[in-house]
Amino acid sequence: MLLCFPLPVILLGIGGLIDGSMGPKESLLVLLLGLLMLLGTSIYAYFKLLKPWRCPSCKKFFAIKGNGIDELEADEFFVNETSHSVKTSKVETGLGTFKVETPESHTEQVKYTQRNYQKKYICKYCGEEFYKTFSGARMRG
């Protein structure tokens, strides 16, 4: 699907050369642009889709399978959180009673916990074991 994106541009450049609707310079420029887009999407597809599933030792594609997740230590940290509110009060003057709103803010330190995980992978072909570490979501508490 990613590789289908530049194909209309390439076909437009070829069509412009064949039917003469564009000059030769413009057609070649459009064709070159389409080929560059095809090269870019191919490189993107390699690094996004194929490389994460390649074994680092034997270099075979789609060789990695997961073999469990271990929970590592959790990181605890504090974040300053500010809450804003409006205080309403009535003020009486000689002209009548008026409502006055005063903005207030309150800052407090909130403790957050972020869990870290280590996922174990095994290569189907060479049996090499390796780990990838990732962080979970932040939780208040």
Short mmCIF file of C-alpha atoms in Angstrom, two decimals:
data_model
loop_
_atom_site.label_atom_id
_atom_site.label_comp_id
_atom_site.label_asym_id
_atom_site.label_seq_id
_atom_site.Cartn_x
_atom_site.Cartn_y
_atom_site.Cartn_z
CA MET A 1 0.00 0.00 0.00
CA LEU A 2 2.85 2.37 0.78
CA LEU A 3 4.44 1.66 -2.58
CA CYS A 4 1.22 2.49 -4.50
CA PHE A 5 1.45 6.19 -3.59
CA PRO A 6 4.19 7.25 -6.09
CA LEU A 7 2.90 5.08 -8.97
CA PRO A 8 0.36 7.64 -10.32
CA VAL A 9 3.14 10.24 -10.46
CA ILE A 10 5.36 7.87 -12.43
CA LEU A 11 2.50 7.01 -14.79
CA LEU A 12 1.76 10.71 -15.26
CA GLY A 13 5.36 11.31 -16.31
CA ILE A 14 5.31 8.39 -18.74
CA GLY A 15 1.93 9.46 -20.11
CA GLY A 16 3.18 13.00 -20.63
CA LEU A 17 6.09 11.67 -22.67
CA ILE A 18 3.91 9.39 -24.80
CA ASP A 19 1.00 11.67 -25.69
CA GLY A 20 2.96 14.92 -25.79
CA SER A 21 0.70 16.77 -23.33
CA MET A 22 3.81 17.90 -21.42
CA GLY A 23 7.17 18.92 -22.72
CA PRO A 24 10.03 16.45 -22.44
CA LYS A 25 11.68 18.37 -19.58
CA GLU A 26 8.47 18.49 -17.53
CA SER A 27 7.71 14.81 -18.17
CA LEU A 28 11.20 13.75 -17.13
CA LEU A 29 10.99 15.94 -14.03
CA VAL A 30 7.65 14.37 -13.02
CA LEU A 31 9.07 10.90 -13.72
CA LEU A 32 12.15 11.64 -11.62
CA LEU A 33 9.96 12.96 -8.79
CA GLY A 34 7.89 9.77 -8.87
CA LEU A 35 11.00 7.59 -8.78
CA LEU A 36 12.36 9.56 -5.82
CA MET A 37 9.05 9.14 -4.02
CA LEU A 38 9.14 5.39 -4.76
CA LEU A 39 12.67 5.17 -3.36
CA GLY A 40 11.67 7.11 -0.23
CA THR A 41 8.63 4.98 0.51
CA SER A 42 10.70 1.82 -0.06
CA ILE A 43 13.30 2.96 2.48
CA TYR A 44 10.55 3.89 4.93
CA ALA A 45 8.87 0.50 4.49
CA TYR A 46 12.15 -1.30 5.10
CA PHE A 47 12.92 0.48 8.36
CA LYS A 48 9.32 0.50 9.61
CA LEU A 49 8.11 -2.96 8.59
CA LEU A 50 11.06 -5.29 7.96
CA LYS A 51 13.94 -4.19 10.18
CA PRO A 52 12.17 -4.58 13.56
CA TRP A 53 11.60 -8.28 12.77
CA ARG A 54 15.16 -9.01 11.67
CA CYS A 55 17.51 -11.03 13.86
CA PRO A 56 20.56 -8.97 14.90
CA SER A 57 22.92 -11.95 14.80
CA CYS A 58 21.94 -14.04 11.72
CA LYS A 59 20.28 -11.11 9.83
CA LYS A 60 17.27 -13.15 8.63
CA PHE A 61 13.93 -11.38 8.20
CA PHE A 62 10.81 -12.32 10.22
CA ALA A 63 12.92 -14.54 12.47
CA ILE A 64 12.03 -12.98 15.82
CA LYS A 65 9.36 -14.30 18.15
CA GLY A 66 8.48 -13.00 21.59
CA ASN A 67 9.10 -15.16 24.62
CA GLY A 68 7.63 -13.30 27.59
CA ILE A 69 7.72 -9.98 29.38
CA ASP A 70 9.52 -9.26 32.65
CA GLU A 71 8.59 -6.29 34.80
CA LEU A 72 11.57 -4.24 35.93
CA GLU A 73 11.68 -1.69 38.72
CA ALA A 74 9.17 1.13 38.60
CA ASP A 75 10.31 4.75 38.39
CA GLU A 76 8.68 7.13 40.84
CA PHE A 77 8.79 10.86 40.24
CA PHE A 78 6.96 13.99 41.31
CA VAL A 79 5.24 16.49 39.01
CA ASN A 80 4.07 19.96 40.01
CA GLU A 81 0.42 20.24 39.06
CA THR A 82 -1.42 23.54 39.21
CA SER A 83 -5.17 23.80 39.56
CA HIS A 84 -6.98 27.01 38.73
CA SER A 85 -10.24 28.14 40.27
CA VAL A 86 -12.31 31.30 40.64
CA LYS A 87 -13.41 32.56 44.03
CA THR A 88 -16.69 34.46 43.97
CA SER A 89 -17.56 36.98 46.67
CA LYS A 90 -20.18 39.68 47.11
CA VAL A 91 -19.16 43.25 47.76
CA GLU A 92 -21.63 45.78 49.02
CA THR A 93 -21.12 49.42 48.09
CA GLY A 94 -23.31 52.45 48.30
CA LEU A 95 -24.57 51.74 44.77
CA GLY A 96 -25.63 48.14 45.45
CA THR A 97 -24.28 44.63 45.79
CA PHE A 98 -21.78 43.38 43.22
CA LYS A 99 -20.32 39.96 42.56
CA VAL A 100 -16.51 39.95 42.40
CA GLU A 101 -14.58 36.99 40.92
CA THR A 102 -10.98 36.50 42.03
CA PRO A 103 -8.79 33.94 40.21
CA GLU A 104 -6.84 31.56 42.43
CA SER A 105 -4.29 28.89 41.68
CA HIS A 106 -3.02 26.08 43.84
CA THR A 107 0.14 24.06 43.13
CA GLU A 108 0.85 20.67 44.62
CA GLN A 109 3.35 17.90 43.98
CA VAL A 110 1.77 14.71 42.69
CA LYS A 111 3.57 11.38 42.77
CA TYR A 112 3.59 9.36 39.51
CA THR A 113 4.77 5.82 38.86
CA GLN A 114 6.04 4.60 35.51
CA ARG A 115 6.61 0.88 35.09
CA ASN A 116 9.44 -0.43 32.95
CA TYR A 117 9.30 -3.74 31.10
CA GLN A 118 11.80 -5.97 29.40
CA LYS A 119 10.57 -8.16 26.55
CA LYS A 120 12.52 -11.28 25.66
CA TYR A 121 12.91 -12.28 22.00
CA ILE A 122 14.31 -15.47 20.47
CA CYS A 123 15.42 -16.02 16.87
CA LYS A 124 13.64 -18.97 15.22
CA TYR A 125 16.71 -19.87 13.16
CA CYS A 126 19.83 -19.37 15.26
CA GLY A 127 18.34 -19.43 18.79
CA GLU A 128 19.90 -16.09 19.80
CA GLU A 129 18.19 -14.46 22.79
CA PHE A 130 18.00 -10.70 23.20
CA TYR A 131 15.95 -8.17 25.12
CA LYS A 132 14.21 -4.89 24.39
CA THR A 133 13.29 -2.51 27.19
CA PHE A 134 10.24 -0.26 27.04
CA SER A 135 8.24 1.93 29.43
CA GLY A 136 4.59 1.64 30.26
CA ALA A 137 2.10 4.42 30.86
CA ARG A 138 2.41 6.88 33.72
CA MET A 139 0.06 6.17 36.59
CA ARG A 140 -0.91 8.48 39.36
CA GLY A 141 -0.27 7.12 42.80
#
